[in-house]
PDB file of C-alpha atoms in Angstrom:
ATOM      1  CA  MET A 200      19.879  -2.036  28.349  1.00 79.00           C
ATOM      2  CA  SER A 201      18.074   1.045  29.754  1.00 89.00           C
ATOM      3  CA  HIS A 202      14.329   1.312  30.320  1.00 87.00           C
ATOM      4  CA  TYR A 203      14.235   3.789  27.505  1.00 89.00           C
ATOM      5  CA  GLN A 204      15.807   1.310  25.038  1.00 91.00           C
ATOM      6  CA  ILE A 205      13.509  -1.567  26.162  1.00 91.00           C
ATOM      7  CA  HIS A 206      10.293   0.437  25.595  1.00 92.00           C
ATOM      8  CA  LEU A 207      11.699   1.916  22.373  1.00 93.00           C
ATOM      9  CA  GLU A 208      12.402  -1.614  20.957  1.00 95.00           C
ATOM     10  CA  LYS A 209       8.857  -2.646  21.965  1.00 95.00           C
ATOM     11  CA  ALA A 210       7.406   0.523  20.288  1.00 95.00           C
ATOM     12  CA  GLU A 211       9.291  -0.408  17.035  1.00 95.00           C
ATOM     13  CA  GLU A 212       8.231  -3.965  17.123  1.00 96.00           C
ATOM     14  CA  PHE A 213       4.523  -3.135  17.810  1.00 96.00           C
ATOM     15  CA  TYR A 214       4.708  -0.471  14.830  1.00 96.00           C
ATOM     16  CA  ASP A 215       6.128  -2.967  12.415  1.00 96.00           C
ATOM     17  CA  ASP A 216       3.368  -5.412  13.407  1.00 96.00           C
ATOM     18  CA  ALA A 217       0.851  -2.711  12.726  1.00 95.00           C
ATOM     19  CA  ASN A 218      -0.163  -2.642  16.302  1.00 97.00           C
ATOM     20  CA  TYR A 219      -0.329   1.180  16.435  1.00 97.00           C
ATOM     21  CA  GLU A 220      -2.052   1.623  19.636  1.00 97.00           C
ATOM     22  CA  ALA A 221       0.461  -0.575  21.393  1.00 97.00           C
ATOM     23  CA  ALA A 222       3.222   1.252  19.639  1.00 97.00           C
ATOM     24  CA  ARG A 223       1.921   4.448  20.892  1.00 96.00           C
ATOM     25  CA  SER A 224       1.848   3.213  24.378  1.00 96.00           C
ATOM     26  CA  ALA A 225       5.207   1.826  24.273  1.00 95.00           C
ATOM     27  CA  ALA A 226       6.638   4.996  22.774  1.00 96.00           C
ATOM     28  CA  GLU A 227       5.050   7.143  25.492  1.00 95.00           C
ATOM     29  CA  TYR A 228       6.551   4.789  28.193  1.00 92.00           C
ATOM     30  CA  ALA A 229       9.904   5.176  26.478  1.00 93.00           C
ATOM     31  CA  LEU A 230       9.619   8.955  26.534  1.00 93.00           C
ATOM     32  CA  SER A 231       8.570   8.947  30.276  1.00 92.00           C
ATOM     33  CA  CYS A 232      12.021   7.411  31.149  1.00 89.00           C
ATOM     34  CA  ALA A 233      14.196   9.115  28.494  1.00 83.00           C
ATOM     35  CA  LEU A 234      17.287  10.927  29.753  1.00 86.00           C
ATOM     36  CA  PRO A 235      17.974  14.444  28.548  1.00 83.00           C
ATOM     37  CA  GLY A 236      19.355  14.302  24.945  1.00 80.00           C
ATOM     38  CA  GLU A 237      17.582  11.152  24.172  1.00 83.00           C
ATOM     39  CA  GLY A 238      14.023  10.422  23.056  1.00 86.00           C
ATOM     40  CA  ASP A 239      13.902  11.435  19.382  1.00 90.00           C
ATOM     41  CA  LYS A 240      13.536   7.920  18.229  1.00 93.00           C
ATOM     42  CA  ALA A 241      10.568   7.355  20.504  1.00 94.00           C
ATOM     43  CA  ARG A 242       9.028  10.574  19.382  1.00 95.00           C
ATOM     44  CA  MET A 243       9.259   9.536  15.850  1.00 95.00           C
ATOM     45  CA  ILE A 244       7.619   6.256  16.389  1.00 96.00           C
ATOM     46  CA  LEU A 245       4.973   8.047  18.413  1.00 96.00           C
ATOM     47  CA  ALA A 246       4.277  10.527  15.657  1.00 96.00           C
ATOM     48  CA  LEU A 247       4.000   7.710  13.051  1.00 96.00           C
ATOM     49  CA  ALA A 248       1.743   5.776  15.445  1.00 97.00           C
ATOM     50  CA  MET A 249      -0.460   8.758  16.004  1.00 96.00           C
ATOM     51  CA  ARG A 250      -0.632   9.370  12.289  1.00 95.00           C
ATOM     52  CA  LYS A 251      -1.787   5.772  11.710  1.00 95.00           C
ATOM     53  CA  LEU A 252      -4.360   6.218  14.542  1.00 96.00           C
ATOM     54  CA  GLU A 253      -5.545   9.376  12.681  1.00 95.00           C
ATOM     55  CA  PHE A 254      -4.490  11.825  15.263  1.00 96.00           C
ATOM     56  CA  ASN A 255      -3.215  13.951  12.488  1.00 94.00           C
ATOM     57  CA  ASP A 256      -2.885  17.265  13.946  1.00 96.00           C
ATOM     58  CA  GLU A 257      -0.806  15.911  16.982  1.00 96.00           C
ATOM     59  CA  ALA A 258       1.395  13.857  14.530  1.00 96.00           C
ATOM     60  CA  PHE A 259       1.939  16.769  12.294  1.00 97.00           C
ATOM     61  CA  GLN A 260       3.036  19.014  15.360  1.00 97.00           C
ATOM     62  CA  MET A 261       5.278  16.278  16.538  1.00 96.00           C
ATOM     63  CA  LEU A 262       6.966  15.891  13.219  1.00 97.00           C
ATOM     64  CA  HIS A 263       7.253  19.752  12.765  1.00 96.00           C
ATOM     65  CA  ASP A 264       9.002  19.764  16.309  1.00 95.00           C
ATOM     66  CA  LEU A 265      11.383  17.019  15.259  1.00 95.00           C
ATOM     67  CA  THR A 266      12.488  18.701  11.994  1.00 95.00           C
ATOM     68  CA  THR A 267      13.303  21.727  14.137  1.00 94.00           C
ATOM     69  CA  THR A 268      15.099  19.876  16.827  1.00 91.00           C
ATOM     70  CA  ASN A 269      16.663  16.913  15.156  1.00 89.00           C
ATOM     71  CA  PRO A 270      15.962  17.036  11.421  1.00 92.00           C
ATOM     72  CA  THR A 271      16.731  13.352  10.592  1.00 95.00           C
ATOM     73  CA  PRO A 272      15.917  12.152   7.013  1.00 97.00           C
ATOM     74  CA  GLU A 273      12.925  10.117   8.247  1.00 97.00           C
ATOM     75  CA  ALA A 274      11.444  13.146  10.070  1.00 97.00           C
ATOM     76  CA  ASN A 275      11.999  15.468   7.132  1.00 98.00           C
ATOM     77  CA  ALA A 276      10.336  12.877   4.781  1.00 98.00           C
ATOM     78  CA  GLU A 277       7.199  12.323   6.951  1.00 97.00           C
ATOM     79  CA  TYR A 278       6.809  16.097   7.730  1.00 98.00           C
ATOM     80  CA  ALA A 279       7.094  16.948   4.002  1.00 98.00           C
ATOM     81  CA  LEU A 280       4.596  14.328   3.147  1.00 98.00           C
ATOM     82  CA  MET A 281       2.074  15.567   5.751  1.00 97.00           C
ATOM     83  CA  CYS A 282       2.575  19.081   4.457  1.00 97.00           C
ATOM     84  CA  ALA A 283       1.984  17.978   0.903  1.00 97.00           C
ATOM     85  CA  GLU A 284      -1.077  16.098   1.785  1.00 94.00           C
ATOM     86  CA  ARG A 285      -2.441  19.162   3.599  1.00 95.00           C
ATOM     87  CA  GLY A 286      -2.007  21.204   0.386  1.00 95.00           C
ATOM     88  CA  ILE A 287       1.167  22.968   1.758  1.00 96.00           C
ATOM     89  CA  CYS A 288       3.118  22.164  -1.507  1.00 96.00           C
ATOM     90  CA  ASP A 289       5.554  25.080  -1.382  1.00 96.00           C
ATOM     91  CA  ASP A 290       9.249  25.510  -1.653  1.00 96.00           C
ATOM     92  CA  SER A 291       9.558  24.704   2.009  1.00 97.00           C
ATOM     93  CA  CYS A 292       7.873  21.331   1.525  1.00 98.00           C
ATOM     94  CA  ARG A 293      10.020  20.449  -1.537  1.00 98.00           C
ATOM     95  CA  ASN A 294      13.252  21.384   0.031  1.00 97.00           C
ATOM     96  CA  CYS A 295      12.279  19.306   3.098  1.00 98.00           C
ATOM     97  CA  ALA A 296      11.715  16.282   1.011  1.00 98.00           C
ATOM     98  CA  LEU A 297      14.955  16.894  -0.905  1.00 98.00           C
ATOM     99  CA  ARG A 298      16.819  17.189   2.354  1.00 98.00           C
ATOM    100  CA  ALA A 299      15.412  13.870   3.331  1.00 98.00           C
ATOM    101  CA  ILE A 300      16.463  12.195   0.138  1.00 98.00           C
ATOM    102  CA  ASP A 301      19.977  13.563   0.466  1.00 98.00           C
ATOM    103  CA  GLY A 302      20.273  11.847   3.797  1.00 97.00           C
ATOM    104  CA  ASN A 303      18.525   8.662   2.818  1.00 97.00           C
ATOM    105  CA  PRO A 304      17.496   8.102  -0.932  1.00 97.00           C
ATOM    106  CA  ASP A 305      15.246   5.098  -0.050  1.00 98.00           C
ATOM    107  CA  LEU A 306      12.489   7.072   1.927  1.00 98.00           C
ATOM    108  CA  GLY A 307       9.352   6.545  -0.004  1.00 98.00           C
ATOM    109  CA  SER A 308       7.415   9.210   1.669  1.00 97.00           C
ATOM    110  CA  ALA A 309       9.950  11.824   0.574  1.00 98.00           C
ATOM    111  CA  TYR A 310       9.195  10.990  -3.074  1.00 98.00           C
ATOM    112  CA  MET A 311       5.527  11.023  -2.387  1.00 98.00           C
ATOM    113  CA  ALA A 312       5.915  14.493  -0.929  1.00 98.00           C
ATOM    114  CA  LEU A 313       7.654  15.510  -4.317  1.00 98.00           C
ATOM    115  CA  PHE A 314       4.970  13.938  -6.158  1.00 98.00           C
ATOM    116  CA  TRP A 315       2.332  16.084  -4.654  1.00 98.00           C
ATOM    117  CA  CYS A 316       4.535  19.097  -5.150  1.00 98.00           C
ATOM    118  CA  ASP A 317       4.895  18.312  -8.768  1.00 98.00           C
ATOM    119  CA  VAL A 318       1.109  17.727  -9.209  1.00 97.00           C
ATOM    120  CA  THR A 319       0.396  21.111  -7.632  1.00 97.00           C
ATOM    121  CA  GLU A 320       2.729  22.732 -10.191  1.00 96.00           C
ATOM    122  CA  GLY A 321       1.416  20.861 -13.183  1.00 96.00           C
ATOM    123  CA  HIS A 322       4.625  18.910 -13.751  1.00 97.00           C
ATOM    124  CA  TRP A 323       2.849  15.701 -14.601  1.00 98.00           C
ATOM    125  CA  LEU A 324       5.772  13.657 -15.863  1.00 98.00           C
ATOM    126  CA  ASP A 325       7.962  14.482 -13.008  1.00 98.00           C
ATOM    127  CA  ALA A 326       5.126  13.838 -10.715  1.00 98.00           C
ATOM    128  CA  LEU A 327       4.629  10.298 -12.030  1.00 98.00           C
ATOM    129  CA  GLN A 328       8.295   9.633 -11.958  1.00 98.00           C
ATOM    130  CA  ASN A 329       8.385  10.433  -8.315  1.00 98.00           C
ATOM    131  CA  LEU A 330       5.228   8.295  -7.654  1.00 98.00           C
ATOM    132  CA  ARG A 331       6.996   5.412  -9.158  1.00 97.00           C
ATOM    133  CA  ARG A 332      10.171   6.013  -7.002  1.00 98.00           C
ATOM    134  CA  GLY A 333       8.050   6.355  -3.878  1.00 98.00           C
ATOM    135  CA  MET A 334       6.055   3.202  -4.565  1.00 97.00           C
ATOM    136  CA  HIS A 335       9.242   1.178  -5.439  1.00 97.00           C
ATOM    137  CA  ARG A 336      10.488   2.183  -1.920  1.00 97.00           C
ATOM    138  CA  GLY A 337       7.265   0.973  -0.126  1.00 95.00           C
ATOM    139  CA  ALA A 338       4.891   3.948  -0.282  1.00 96.00           C
ATOM    140  CA  GLU A 339       1.306   3.011  -1.049  1.00 94.00           C
ATOM    141  CA  PHE A 340      -1.124   4.674  -3.627  1.00 96.00           C
ATOM    142  CA  SER A 341      -4.519   3.578  -4.597  1.00 96.00           C
ATOM    143  CA  ASP A 342      -4.516   2.306  -8.362  1.00 96.00           C
ATOM    144  CA  GLY A 343      -7.944   3.981  -8.782  1.00 96.00           C
ATOM    145  CA  ARG A 344      -6.918   7.269  -7.598  1.00 97.00           C
ATOM    146  CA  ALA A 345      -3.767   7.095  -9.776  1.00 97.00           C
ATOM    147  CA  PHE A 346      -5.854   6.223 -12.803  1.00 98.00           C
ATOM    148  CA  GLU A 347      -8.232   9.092 -12.326  1.00 98.00           C
ATOM    149  CA  LEU A 348      -5.247  11.574 -12.201  1.00 98.00           C
ATOM    150  CA  VAL A 349      -3.386  10.107 -15.113  1.00 98.00           C
ATOM    151  CA  ARG A 350      -6.435   9.722 -17.359  1.00 98.00           C
ATOM    152  CA  GLY A 351      -7.337  13.351 -16.665  1.00 98.00           C
ATOM    153  CA  TRP A 352      -3.786  14.503 -17.592  1.00 98.00           C
ATOM    154  CA  CYS A 353      -3.688  12.383 -20.700  1.00 98.00           C
ATOM    155  CA  GLN A 354      -7.106  13.722 -21.730  1.00 97.00           C
ATOM    156  CA  GLU A 355      -5.747  17.262 -21.423  1.00 97.00           C
ATOM    157  CA  ALA A 356      -2.603  16.522 -23.312  1.00 97.00           C
ATOM    158  CA  CYS A 357      -4.648  15.038 -26.152  1.00 97.00           C
ATOM    159  CA  ASN A 358      -6.975  17.988 -26.155  1.00 97.00           C
ATOM    160  CA  GLN A 359      -3.799  19.902 -26.894  1.00 96.00           C
ATOM    161  CA  ASP A 360      -2.819  17.416 -29.643  1.00 96.00           C
ATOM    162  CA  ASN A 361       0.219  16.435 -27.455  1.00 97.00           C
ATOM    163  CA  TYR A 362      -0.162  12.731 -27.915  1.00 97.00           C
ATOM    164  CA  LYS A 363       3.570  12.155 -27.299  1.00 96.00           C
ATOM    165  CA  LEU A 364       3.047  13.518 -23.681  1.00 97.00           C
ATOM    166  CA  ALA A 365       0.042  11.597 -23.030  1.00 98.00           C
ATOM    167  CA  LEU A 366       1.700   8.357 -24.126  1.00 98.00           C
ATOM    168  CA  SER A 367       4.814   9.285 -21.981  1.00 98.00           C
ATOM    169  CA  LEU A 368       2.632   9.722 -18.866  1.00 98.00           C
ATOM    170  CA  SER A 369       0.814   6.425 -19.264  1.00 98.00           C
ATOM    171  CA  ASN A 370       4.229   4.728 -19.993  1.00 97.00           C
ATOM    172  CA  GLU A 371       5.498   5.908 -16.551  1.00 97.00           C
ATOM    173  CA  VAL A 372       2.993   3.960 -14.597  1.00 97.00           C
ATOM    174  CA  VAL A 373       1.433   1.276 -16.830  1.00 97.00           C
ATOM    175  CA  GLU A 374       3.675  -1.470 -15.472  1.00 96.00           C
ATOM    176  CA  LEU A 375       3.657  -0.074 -12.010  1.00 96.00           C
ATOM    177  CA  PHE A 376      -0.084  -0.789 -11.600  1.00 97.00           C
ATOM    178  CA  GLY A 377      -0.737  -3.201 -14.394  1.00 95.00           C
ATOM    179  CA  THR A 378      -4.646  -2.997 -14.026  1.00 97.00           C
ATOM    180  CA  PHE A 379      -6.786  -3.388 -16.984  1.00 96.00           C
ATOM    181  CA  ASP A 380      -7.614   0.360 -16.938  1.00 97.00           C
ATOM    182  CA  PHE A 381      -3.990   1.329 -17.236  1.00 98.00           C
ATOM    183  CA  LEU A 382      -3.231  -1.262 -19.809  1.00 98.00           C
ATOM    184  CA  ILE A 383      -6.123  -0.314 -22.124  1.00 97.00           C
ATOM    185  CA  LEU A 384      -5.501   3.392 -21.739  1.00 98.00           C
ATOM    186  CA  HIS A 385      -1.804   2.823 -22.804  1.00 98.00           C
ATOM    187  CA  ALA A 386      -2.794   0.721 -25.597  1.00 97.00           C
ATOM    188  CA  ARG A 387      -5.239   3.293 -26.912  1.00 97.00           C
ATOM    189  CA  LEU A 388      -2.882   6.156 -26.540  1.00 98.00           C
ATOM    190  CA  ALA A 389      -0.258   4.167 -28.385  1.00 97.00           C
ATOM    191  CA  GLU A 390      -2.685   3.439 -31.178  1.00 96.00           C
ATOM    192  CA  ILE A 391      -3.753   7.227 -31.365  1.00 95.00           C
ATOM    193  CA  SER A 392      -0.004   8.127 -31.529  1.00 95.00           C
ATOM    194  CA  GLY A 393       0.715   5.562 -34.307  1.00 94.00           C
ATOM    195  CA  GLU A 394       2.950   3.564 -32.092  1.00 96.00           C
ATOM    196  CA  TYR A 395       1.363   0.230 -33.148  1.00 95.00           C
ATOM    197  CA  ARG A 396       4.161  -1.982 -32.013  1.00 95.00           C
ATOM    198  CA  ILE A 397       3.479  -0.592 -28.527  1.00 96.00           C
ATOM    199  CA  ALA A 398      -0.235  -0.760 -28.804  1.00 96.00           C
ATOM    200  CA  VAL A 399      -0.604  -4.458 -29.898  1.00 96.00           C
ATOM    201  CA  PRO A 400       1.203  -6.119 -26.931  1.00 96.00           C
ATOM    202  CA  TYR A 401      -0.795  -3.871 -24.393  1.00 97.00           C
ATOM    203  CA  TYR A 402      -3.956  -4.740 -26.085  1.00 96.00           C
ATOM    204  CA  LYS A 403      -3.075  -8.321 -25.794  1.00 95.00           C
ATOM    205  CA  LYS A 404      -2.135  -7.917 -22.115  1.00 96.00           C
ATOM    206  CA  ALA A 405      -5.627  -6.328 -21.576  1.00 96.00           C
ATOM    207  CA  LEU A 406      -7.346  -9.311 -23.192  1.00 94.00           C
ATOM    208  CA  ASN A 407      -6.090 -11.389 -20.124  1.00 93.00           C
ATOM    209  CA  HIS A 408      -8.367  -9.522 -17.952  1.00 92.00           C
ATOM    210  CA  LEU A 409     -11.566 -10.014 -19.916  1.00 89.00           C
ATOM    211  CA  ARG A 410     -14.066 -12.867 -20.564  1.00 91.00           C
ATOM    212  CA  PRO A 411     -15.631 -13.203 -23.850  1.00 91.00           C
ATOM    213  CA  GLY A 412     -17.946 -10.384 -24.727  1.00 91.00           C
ATOM    214  CA  THR A 413     -18.357  -7.121 -26.612  1.00 93.00           C
ATOM    215  CA  LEU A 414     -15.243  -5.403 -25.209  1.00 91.00           C
ATOM    216  CA  ARG A 415     -13.136  -8.341 -25.737  1.00 93.00           C
ATOM    217  CA  ASN A 416     -14.183  -8.348 -29.408  1.00 94.00           C
ATOM    218  CA  GLU A 417     -13.636  -4.753 -29.734  1.00 92.00           C
ATOM    219  CA  ILE A 418      -9.968  -5.248 -28.637  1.00 92.00           C
ATOM    220  CA  LEU A 419      -9.454  -8.280 -31.011  1.00 93.00           C
ATOM    221  CA  GLU A 420     -10.706  -6.106 -33.887  1.00 92.00           C
ATOM    222  CA  ALA A 421      -8.237  -3.197 -32.835  1.00 90.00           C
ATOM    223  CA  ILE A 422      -5.401  -5.682 -32.671  1.00 93.00           C
ATOM    224  CA  ALA A 423      -6.298  -7.109 -36.167  1.00 92.00           C
ATOM    225  CA  ARG A 424      -6.685  -3.512 -37.504  1.00 90.00           C
ATOM    226  CA  ILE A 425      -3.220  -2.304 -36.492  1.00 91.00           C
ATOM    227  CA  ALA A 426      -1.079  -5.546 -36.156  1.00 81.00           C
ATOM    228  CA  ILE A 427       2.001  -5.257 -38.426  1.00 65.00           C
TER     229      ILE A 427
END
């Protein structure tokens, strides 16, 4: 095994163990002994480690270079996501993410890039579908941040009397996150939409998060009012 391969394997092990500083060092060692034509895997690990260490400008440039010289699905996915997170949600970003998915449909970061592109374009349902696809493939997203976004979109849909859209939006992610906030939002939207057979079981799920008190009593009253 070459010195490059030895250091590359160490870099991958350190990265998988979330030891990003060690991954960075090992990747740099690997690159220092890489022969012409090799080194892209080490550059990818280095870029990912630099991003985790919040050297974002450096990571962004490395990923840009990789998508130019060796556009692997992984490089395309990570670069597209960094573009999207920087507000560069244009056709180039979307196409980069789609190329990544064409090469490897299990890259969560590619779907997260599409999520942000859809958010920017106001395609809320598509956005949440891509969020779900990304998280099912290992991407992370704060449930609090997700709830703020979804609640805002549902409110806007309800303001336009489009309760069907609001319910469809919450339906995309209620089981994905499963928090009390999402459960009660989905139940209330279902009740407003007249979908009582949906509302009741979600109100009951929400009860599991509550101790006796005013809010619990209000939910019990809602169940009694609409149960059929």
